[in-house]
mmCIF file of C-alpha atoms in Angstrom:
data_model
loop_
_atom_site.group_PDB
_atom_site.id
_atom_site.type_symbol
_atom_site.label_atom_id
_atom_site.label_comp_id
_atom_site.label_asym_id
_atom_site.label_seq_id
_atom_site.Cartn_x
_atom_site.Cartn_y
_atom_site.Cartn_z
ATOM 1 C CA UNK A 1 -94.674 12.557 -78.465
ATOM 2 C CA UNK A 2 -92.679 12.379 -74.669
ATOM 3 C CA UNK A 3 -94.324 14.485 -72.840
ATOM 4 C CA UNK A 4 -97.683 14.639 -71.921
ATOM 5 C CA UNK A 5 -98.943 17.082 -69.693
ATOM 6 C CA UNK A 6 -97.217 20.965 -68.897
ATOM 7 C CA UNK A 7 -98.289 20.851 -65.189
ATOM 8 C CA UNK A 8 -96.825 25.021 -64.467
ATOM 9 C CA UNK A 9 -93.600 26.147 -62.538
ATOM 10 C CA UNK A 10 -92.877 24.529 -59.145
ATOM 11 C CA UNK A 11 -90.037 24.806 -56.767
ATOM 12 C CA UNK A 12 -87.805 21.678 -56.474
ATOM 13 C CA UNK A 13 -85.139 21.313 -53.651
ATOM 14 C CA UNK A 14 -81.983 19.539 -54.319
ATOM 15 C CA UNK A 15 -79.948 16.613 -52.581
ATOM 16 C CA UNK A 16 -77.640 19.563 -50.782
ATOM 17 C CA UNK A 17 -80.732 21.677 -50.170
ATOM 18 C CA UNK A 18 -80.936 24.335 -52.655
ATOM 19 C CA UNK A 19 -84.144 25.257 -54.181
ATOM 20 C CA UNK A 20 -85.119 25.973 -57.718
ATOM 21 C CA UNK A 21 -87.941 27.092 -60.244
ATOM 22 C CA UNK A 22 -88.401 24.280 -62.857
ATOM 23 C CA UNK A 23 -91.037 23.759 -65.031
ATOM 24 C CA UNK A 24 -92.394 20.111 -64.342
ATOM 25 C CA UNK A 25 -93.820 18.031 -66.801
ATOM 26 C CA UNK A 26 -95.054 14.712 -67.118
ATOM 27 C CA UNK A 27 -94.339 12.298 -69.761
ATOM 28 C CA UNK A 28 -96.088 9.615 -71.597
ATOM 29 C CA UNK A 29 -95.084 7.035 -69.271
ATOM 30 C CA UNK A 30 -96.709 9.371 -66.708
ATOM 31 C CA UNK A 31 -93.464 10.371 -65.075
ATOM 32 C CA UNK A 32 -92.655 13.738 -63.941
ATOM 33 C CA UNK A 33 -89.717 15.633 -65.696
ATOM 34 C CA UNK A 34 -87.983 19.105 -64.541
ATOM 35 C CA UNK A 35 -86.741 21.486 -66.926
ATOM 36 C CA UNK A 36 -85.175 25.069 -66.334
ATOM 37 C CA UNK A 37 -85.794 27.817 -68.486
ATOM 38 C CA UNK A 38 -82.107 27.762 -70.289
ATOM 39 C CA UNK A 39 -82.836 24.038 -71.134
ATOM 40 C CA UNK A 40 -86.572 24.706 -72.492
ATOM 41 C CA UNK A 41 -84.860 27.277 -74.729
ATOM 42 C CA UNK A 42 -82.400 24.703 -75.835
ATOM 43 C CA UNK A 43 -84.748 22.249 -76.713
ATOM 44 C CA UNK A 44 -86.828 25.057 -78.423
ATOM 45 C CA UNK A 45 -83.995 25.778 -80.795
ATOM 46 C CA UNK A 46 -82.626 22.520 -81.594
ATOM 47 C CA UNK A 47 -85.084 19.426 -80.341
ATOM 48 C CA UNK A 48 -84.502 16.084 -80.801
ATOM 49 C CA UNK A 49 -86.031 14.266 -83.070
ATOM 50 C CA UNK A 50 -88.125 12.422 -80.501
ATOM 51 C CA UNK A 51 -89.707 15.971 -79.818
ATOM 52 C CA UNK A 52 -92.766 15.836 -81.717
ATOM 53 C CA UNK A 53 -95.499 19.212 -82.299
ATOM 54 C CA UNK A 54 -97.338 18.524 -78.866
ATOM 55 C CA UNK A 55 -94.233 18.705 -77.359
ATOM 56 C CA UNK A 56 -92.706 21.464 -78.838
ATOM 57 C CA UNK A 57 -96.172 23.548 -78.298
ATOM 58 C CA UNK A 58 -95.570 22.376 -74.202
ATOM 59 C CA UNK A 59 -92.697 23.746 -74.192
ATOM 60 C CA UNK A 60 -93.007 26.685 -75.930
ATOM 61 C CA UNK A 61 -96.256 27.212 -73.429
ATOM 62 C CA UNK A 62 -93.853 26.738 -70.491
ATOM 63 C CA UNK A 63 -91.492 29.466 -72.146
ATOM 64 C CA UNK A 64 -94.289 32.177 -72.296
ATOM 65 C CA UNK A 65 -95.016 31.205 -68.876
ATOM 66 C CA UNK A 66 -91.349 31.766 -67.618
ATOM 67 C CA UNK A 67 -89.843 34.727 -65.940
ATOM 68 C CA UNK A 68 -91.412 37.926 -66.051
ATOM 69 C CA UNK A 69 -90.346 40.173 -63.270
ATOM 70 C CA UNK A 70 -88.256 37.363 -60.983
ATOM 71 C CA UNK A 71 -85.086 35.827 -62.290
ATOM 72 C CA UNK A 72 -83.836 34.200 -59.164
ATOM 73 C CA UNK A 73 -84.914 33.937 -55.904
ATOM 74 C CA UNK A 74 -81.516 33.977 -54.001
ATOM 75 C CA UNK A 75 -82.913 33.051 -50.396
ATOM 76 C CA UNK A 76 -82.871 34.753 -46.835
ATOM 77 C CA UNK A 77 -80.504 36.779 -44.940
ATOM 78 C CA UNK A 78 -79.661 38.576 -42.617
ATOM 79 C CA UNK A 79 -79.062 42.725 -42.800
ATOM 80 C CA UNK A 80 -79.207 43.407 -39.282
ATOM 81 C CA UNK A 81 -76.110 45.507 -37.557
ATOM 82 C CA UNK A 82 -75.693 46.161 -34.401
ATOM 83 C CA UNK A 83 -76.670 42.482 -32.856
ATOM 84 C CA UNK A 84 -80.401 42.718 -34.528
ATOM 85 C CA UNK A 85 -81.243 40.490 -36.948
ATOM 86 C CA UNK A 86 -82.943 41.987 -39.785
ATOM 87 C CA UNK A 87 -83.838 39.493 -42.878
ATOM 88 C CA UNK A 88 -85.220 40.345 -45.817
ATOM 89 C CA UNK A 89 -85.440 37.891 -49.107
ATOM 90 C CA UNK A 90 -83.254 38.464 -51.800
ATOM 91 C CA UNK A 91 -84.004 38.781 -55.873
ATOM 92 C CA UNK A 92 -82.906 39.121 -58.895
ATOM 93 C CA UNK A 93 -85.092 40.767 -61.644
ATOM 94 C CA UNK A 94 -85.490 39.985 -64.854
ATOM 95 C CA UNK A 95 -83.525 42.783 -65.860
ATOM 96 C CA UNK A 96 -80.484 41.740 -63.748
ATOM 97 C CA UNK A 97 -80.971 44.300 -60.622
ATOM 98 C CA UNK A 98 -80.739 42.696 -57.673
ATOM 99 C CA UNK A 99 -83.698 43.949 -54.733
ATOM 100 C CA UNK A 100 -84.353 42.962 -51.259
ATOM 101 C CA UNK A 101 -87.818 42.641 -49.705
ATOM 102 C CA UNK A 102 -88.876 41.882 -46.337
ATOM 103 C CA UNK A 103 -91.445 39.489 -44.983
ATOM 104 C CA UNK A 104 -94.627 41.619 -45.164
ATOM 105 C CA UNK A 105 -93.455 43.472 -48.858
ATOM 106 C CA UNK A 106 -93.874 39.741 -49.836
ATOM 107 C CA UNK A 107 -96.713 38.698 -48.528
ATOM 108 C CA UNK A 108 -98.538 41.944 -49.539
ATOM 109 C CA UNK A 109 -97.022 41.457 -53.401
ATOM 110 C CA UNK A 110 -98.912 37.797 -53.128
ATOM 111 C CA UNK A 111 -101.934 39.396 -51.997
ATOM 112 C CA UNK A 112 -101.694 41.728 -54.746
ATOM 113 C CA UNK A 113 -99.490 40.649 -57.412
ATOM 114 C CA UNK A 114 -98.205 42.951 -60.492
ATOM 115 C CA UNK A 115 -100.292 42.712 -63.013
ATOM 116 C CA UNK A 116 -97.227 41.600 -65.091
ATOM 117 C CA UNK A 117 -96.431 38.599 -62.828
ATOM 118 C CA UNK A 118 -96.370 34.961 -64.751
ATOM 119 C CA UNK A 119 -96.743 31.613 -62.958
ATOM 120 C CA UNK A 120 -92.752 31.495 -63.249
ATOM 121 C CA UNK A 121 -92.917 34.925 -60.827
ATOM 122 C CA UNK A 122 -95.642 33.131 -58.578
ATOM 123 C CA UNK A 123 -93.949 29.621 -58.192
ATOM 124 C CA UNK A 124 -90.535 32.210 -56.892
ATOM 125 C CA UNK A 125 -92.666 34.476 -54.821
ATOM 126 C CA UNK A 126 -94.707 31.284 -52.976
ATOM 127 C CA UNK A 127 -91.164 29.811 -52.684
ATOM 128 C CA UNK A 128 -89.487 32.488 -50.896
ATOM 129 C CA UNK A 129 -92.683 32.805 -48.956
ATOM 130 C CA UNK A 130 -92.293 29.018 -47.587
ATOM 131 C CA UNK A 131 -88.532 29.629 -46.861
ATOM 132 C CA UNK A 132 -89.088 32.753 -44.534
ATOM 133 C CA UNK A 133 -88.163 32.222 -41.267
ATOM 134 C CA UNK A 134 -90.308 32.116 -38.520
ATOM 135 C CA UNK A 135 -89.495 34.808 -36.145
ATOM 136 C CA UNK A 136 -89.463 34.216 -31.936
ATOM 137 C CA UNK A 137 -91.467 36.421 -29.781
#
């Protein structure tokens, strides 16, 4: 057995600054581990024989757990024309389509999310909601 905990989907920033949705879990030797959701499908289908059952159930708990409605969160920017700046957060679904929300669509889909939202969806949604940018007044 290597890993020892599934600890849910979190948002991990990069050396150059990008962010992404990993699933982070923590092995025997209490370290913490980061896989994406192609790589937990590639261990599903061919592990290596140091995956044992435990692990293989973690993973395949972090699987069921993954994208439901978000595929990618694909940051901030800005719409605006004219001189006004106008941003609104930027998605791709599950199915591919690519959507734009603004600030308060967000925080009104955390308040109430779909009822078909997994953590994977949350960890995205509570992502883009720490990115927005803070407006002047």
């Amino acid at each position: 057995m290597l890993l020892k905990t599934y600890d849910g989907w979190t948002s991990v920033t990069s050396d150059d600054g990008k962010k992404a949705i990993l699933a982070k879990f923590t092995k025997e030797d209490d370290t913490v581990v980061h896989y994406n959701f192609a790589a937990l499908h590639r261990i599903k289908k061919k592990p290596s024989e140091n995956f044992g059952k435990e692990d293989l159930s973690l993973i395949s708990r972090a699987i069921a757990d993954g994208p439901k409605f978000f595929k990618a969160y694909d940051g901030w920017r800005n719409f605006g024309r004219d001189g006004k700046t106008i941003m609104f957060c930027a998605f791709t679904k599950s199915s591919g389509e690519k959507i734009r929300r603004n600030l308060t669509a967000l925080q009104n889909m955390a308040a109430s999310p779909p009822p078909k939202f997994s953590p994977y969806d949350r960890a995205v949604l509570e992502t883009a909601l720490s990115d927005a940018p803070s407006f002047k007044r």
